[in-house]
CSV table of C-alpha atoms in Angstrom, one decimal:
chain,number,residue,atom,x,y,z
L,1,MET,CA,0.0,0.0,0.0
L,2,ARG,CA,1.4,3.3,-1.0
L,3,ALA,CA,2.0,5.8,1.8
L,4,LEU,CA,0.2,9.1,1.6
L,5,GLU,CA,2.4,11.8,0.4
L,6,LYS,CA,2.9,14.6,2.9
L,7,ASN,CA,2.0,18.1,1.8
L,8,ASN,CA,5.1,20.1,2.5
L,9,LYS,CA,4.1,23.2,0.7
L,10,GLY,CA,5.9,26.3,2.0
L,11,PHE,CA,5.1,30.0,2.1
L,12,SER,CA,4.9,31.8,-1.2
L,13,VAL,CA,6.9,35.0,-1.8
L,14,LEU,CA,3.7,37.0,-1.7
L,15,GLU,CA,2.8,35.7,1.7
L,16,VAL,CA,6.3,36.5,3.1
L,17,ILE,CA,6.1,40.0,1.7
L,18,VAL,CA,2.6,40.5,3.3
L,19,VAL,CA,3.9,39.3,6.7
L,20,LEU,CA,6.9,41.6,6.5
L,21,ALA,CA,4.8,44.5,5.6
L,22,ILE,CA,2.5,43.9,8.6
L,23,ILE,CA,5.5,43.6,10.9
L,24,GLY,CA,6.8,46.9,9.5
L,25,VAL,CA,3.5,48.7,10.1
L,26,ILE,CA,3.3,47.4,13.7
L,27,SER,CA,6.9,48.4,14.4
L,28,ALA,CA,6.4,51.9,13.0
L,29,VAL,CA,3.3,52.4,15.2
L,30,ALA,CA,5.0,51.0,18.3
L,31,TYR,CA,8.4,52.7,18.0
L,32,PRO,CA,7.3,56.2,19.2
L,33,ASN,CA,5.8,54.6,22.3
L,34,ILE,CA,8.8,52.5,23.0
L,35,SER,CA,11.1,55.5,22.5
L,36,HIS,CA,9.0,57.6,24.8
L,37,TRP,CA,9.1,54.8,27.5
L,38,ASN,CA,12.9,54.4,27.2
L,39,LYS,CA,13.5,58.1,27.6
L,40,ALA,CA,11.2,58.4,30.5
L,41,ARG,CA,12.7,55.4,32.2
L,42,GLN,CA,16.3,56.6,31.7
L,43,ILE,CA,15.5,60.0,33.2
L,44,GLU,CA,13.6,58.4,36.1
L,45,ASN,CA,16.5,56.1,36.9
L,46,SER,CA,19.0,59.0,36.8
L,47,ALA,CA,16.7,61.1,39.2
L,48,ILE,CA,16.5,58.1,41.6
L,49,GLN,CA,20.3,57.7,41.6
L,50,ILE,CA,20.9,61.4,42.3
L,51,LYS,CA,18.3,61.4,45.1
L,52,THR,CA,20.0,58.2,46.5
L,53,LEU,CA,23.4,59.9,46.5
L,54,PHE,CA,22.1,62.9,48.4
L,55,THR,CA,20.4,60.6,50.9
L,56,ASN,CA,23.4,58.4,51.4
L,57,ILE,CA,25.9,61.2,52.0
L,58,ASN,CA,23.6,62.8,54.5
L,59,SER,CA,23.2,59.5,56.3
L,60,GLN,CA,27.0,59.5,56.8
L,61,VAL,CA,26.6,62.9,58.7
L,62,GLN,CA,23.9,61.5,60.9
L,63,ARG,CA,26.0,58.5,61.7
L,64,GLY,CA,28.9,60.7,62.7
L,65,ASN,CA,31.2,59.4,60.0
L,66,TYR,CA,31.6,63.0,58.7
L,67,GLY,CA,31.0,66.4,60.3
L,68,PHE,CA,30.5,68.2,57.0
L,69,VAL,CA,29.6,66.8,53.5
L,70,GLN,CA,29.2,68.1,50.0
L,71,VAL,CA,27.2,67.1,46.9
L,72,TYR,CA,29.1,68.4,43.9
L,73,ILE,CA,27.5,68.6,40.4
L,74,ASN,CA,29.3,69.3,37.2
L,75,SER,CA,26.9,69.6,34.2
L,76,THR,CA,28.3,69.8,30.7
L,77,GLY,CA,26.9,69.4,27.2
L,78,THR,CA,27.8,65.7,27.2
L,79,LYS,CA,27.2,64.5,30.7
L,80,VAL,CA,26.3,65.2,34.3
L,81,ASP,CA,28.7,64.2,37.1
L,82,VAL,CA,27.4,64.1,40.7
L,83,ILE,CA,30.0,63.5,43.4
L,84,SER,CA,29.7,63.2,47.2
L,85,LYS,CA,32.5,64.3,49.5
L,86,GLY,CA,33.1,64.1,53.2
L,87,MET,CA,35.0,66.0,55.9
L,88,LYS,CA,35.8,64.3,59.2
L,89,THR,CA,34.7,65.9,62.4
L,90,SER,CA,38.3,66.6,63.5
L,91,THR,CA,39.0,68.4,60.2
L,92,LEU,CA,35.7,70.4,60.5
L,93,ALA,CA,36.8,71.6,64.0
L,94,GLN,CA,40.1,72.8,62.5
L,95,LYS,CA,38.3,74.7,59.8
L,96,ILE,CA,35.9,76.3,62.2
L,97,ASN,CA,38.7,77.5,64.5
L,98,GLY,CA,41.5,78.3,62.0
L,99,ASP,CA,40.0,79.0,58.5
L,100,SER,CA,38.5,82.5,58.1
L,101,ASN,CA,36.9,81.4,54.8
L,102,PHE,CA,34.8,78.9,56.6
L,103,LYS,CA,32.7,81.6,58.0
L,104,SER,CA,31.5,82.5,54.5
L,105,ILE,CA,28.4,80.6,53.4
L,106,SER,CA,29.7,80.4,49.8
L,107,LYS,CA,33.4,79.8,50.5
L,108,ARG,CA,33.1,77.0,53.0
L,109,CYS,CA,31.3,74.8,50.4
L,110,ASN,CA,34.6,74.6,48.6
L,111,THR,CA,34.7,73.3,45.0
L,112,ASP,CA,38.3,74.4,44.1
L,113,ASP,CA,40.7,72.9,46.6
L,114,ASN,CA,41.3,69.2,45.9
L,115,ASP,CA,42.8,68.8,49.5
L,116,TYR,CA,39.8,70.4,51.2
L,117,TRP,CA,37.8,67.2,51.7
L,118,ASP,CA,39.1,64.1,53.5
L,119,ASP,CA,37.2,61.8,51.2
L,120,ASP,CA,36.2,62.5,47.6
L,121,GLY,CA,34.0,60.2,45.6
L,122,ASN,CA,35.8,61.3,42.4
L,123,ILE,CA,39.1,59.7,43.6
L,124,ASP,CA,38.4,57.6,46.7
L,125,ARG,CA,36.9,54.2,46.5
L,126,LYS,CA,35.1,54.2,49.8
L,127,PRO,CA,31.5,53.2,50.5
L,128,GLU,CA,30.8,56.5,52.3
L,129,VAL,CA,31.3,58.6,49.1
L,130,SER,CA,30.4,58.0,45.5
L,131,LYS,CA,30.3,59.3,42.0
L,132,LEU,CA,27.6,59.2,39.3
L,133,GLU,CA,28.4,59.7,35.6
L,134,LEU,CA,25.1,60.3,33.8
L,135,ASP,CA,25.0,60.9,30.0
L,136,LYS,CA,21.3,60.8,29.2
L,137,ILE,CA,20.1,63.8,31.2
L,138,ALA,CA,20.4,67.6,31.6
L,139,THR,CA,19.9,69.6,34.7
L,140,THR,CA,19.0,73.2,35.8
L,141,PHE,CA,22.4,74.7,34.9
L,142,THR,CA,25.5,74.2,32.8
L,143,GLY,CA,28.7,74.3,34.9
L,144,VAL,CA,29.5,73.6,38.5
L,145,GLY,CA,27.3,73.7,41.6
L,146,ALA,CA,27.6,72.4,45.1
L,147,VAL,CA,25.6,72.1,48.3
L,148,CYS,CA,27.0,71.3,51.7
L,149,PHE,CA,25.4,69.8,54.8
L,150,SER,CA,26.2,69.3,58.5
L,151,LYS,CA,24.4,67.3,61.1
L,152,ASP,CA,22.5,70.1,62.8
L,153,GLY,CA,22.2,72.4,59.8
L,154,GLN,CA,24.6,75.0,61.3
L,155,TRP,CA,27.1,74.8,58.4
L,156,TYR,CA,24.6,74.4,55.6
L,157,SER,CA,25.9,76.2,52.6
L,158,ALA,CA,26.3,76.2,48.8
L,159,SER,CA,28.4,77.6,46.0
L,160,GLU,CA,28.7,78.3,42.3
L,161,ASN,CA,25.4,77.6,40.5
L,162,LEU,CA,23.6,76.4,43.6
L,163,ILE,CA,23.7,79.7,45.5
L,164,ASN,CA,21.9,82.9,44.7
L,165,GLY,CA,23.8,85.7,46.4
L,166,SER,CA,24.1,84.4,49.9
L,167,VAL,CA,21.0,82.2,49.7
L,168,PRO,CA,21.5,78.4,48.8
L,169,ILE,CA,19.2,77.1,46.1
L,170,THR,CA,17.2,74.1,47.4
L,171,ALA,CA,16.5,72.0,44.3
L,172,ILE,CA,17.7,70.9,40.9
L,173,TYR,CA,15.6,69.8,38.0
L,174,ILE,CA,16.4,66.7,35.9
L,175,CYS,CA,15.2,66.2,32.4
L,176,GLU,CA,16.2,64.7,29.0
L,177,LYS,CA,19.6,65.5,27.6
L,178,GLU,CA,18.1,66.8,24.3
L,179,ALA,CA,16.5,69.7,26.3
L,180,GLY,CA,19.9,71.2,26.9
L,181,SER,CA,18.6,72.8,30.1
L,182,CYS,CA,15.6,71.9,32.3
L,183,THR,CA,14.5,75.5,32.5
L,184,LYS,CA,13.1,77.0,29.2
L,185,ASP,CA,12.0,80.5,28.3
L,186,GLY,CA,8.4,79.3,28.4
L,187,GLY,CA,8.8,77.8,31.9
L,188,ILE,CA,9.5,74.3,33.3
L,189,ASN,CA,6.2,73.0,31.9
L,190,THR,CA,7.6,73.1,28.4
L,191,VAL,CA,10.2,70.4,29.3
L,192,GLU,CA,9.3,66.8,29.0
L,193,TYR,CA,10.1,64.0,31.5
L,194,LEU,CA,10.8,66.5,34.3
L,195,TYR,CA,12.0,65.6,37.8
L,196,ALA,CA,13.2,67.6,40.8
L,197,VAL,CA,15.5,66.6,43.7
L,198,SER,CA,15.1,69.0,46.6
L,199,TRP,CA,16.6,69.3,50.1
L,200,SER,CA,16.4,71.3,53.3
L,201,ARG,CA,19.3,72.6,55.4
L,202,PHE,CA,18.9,69.6,57.6
L,203,GLY,CA,19.4,67.1,54.7
L,204,ASN,CA,15.7,66.1,54.2
L,205,ILE,CA,15.8,64.9,50.5
L,206,LYS,CA,12.8,64.7,48.3
L,207,LEU,CA,12.2,63.4,44.7
L,208,GLU,CA,9.2,64.7,42.7
L,209,LYS,CA,7.9,64.3,39.2
L,210,TYR,CA,6.1,67.0,37.3
L,211,ASN,CA,2.6,65.9,36.1
L,212,PHE,CA,1.8,67.9,33.0
L,213,ASP,CA,-1.8,66.9,32.9
L,214,ARG,CA,-2.5,68.0,36.5
L,215,ASN,CA,0.1,70.8,36.4
L,216,GLU,CA,1.6,69.8,39.7
L,217,TRP,CA,4.5,68.1,41.3
L,218,ILE,CA,4.0,64.5,42.5
L,219,ASN,CA,6.1,62.9,45.3
L,220,GLN,CA,8.0,59.8,44.1
């Protein structure tokens, strides 16, 4: 008895072309949503990392590992570096008693002297200090800014782009790199994917996301 021949007919060229065309249309429709999600996720992750760095270095002050700490931000056209630095309590006592510049709210949050801080996340590999190199975001300013904290808030200070006259600025915005800056002529509500990391003189750190539909900041 002859075995039945199997029907092994494959796809025709036309069928393959139709399938590829359908895949192309689906991809074209889905790509903007995927791209939007990736950008939003990258900026969110960067904002969380910055908030975590602020929180971690302030926790070192509360534990007594440092008497005085700094968060240093260097924002360029290609990346944003965020670095934490620490000064031991003994060094802080020497600065208070022997350094006249330490009495100045803008000068004691020093960004120029490489020997000013006992531990520097840019060069020291210690768990107390750290460095972030973020290349997918922009922030409020281009250039350098720093904010400094102490346990009781007495030596709270800032310098460069994070101080306005003698008043420390208490927040930075975080947005997509393509924006160039997170503050536009039309206001912050013209910038997509916008986050803010804010702080108090006592080191209370908060992360918020701007909700464009509701026109308000939402705690994260």
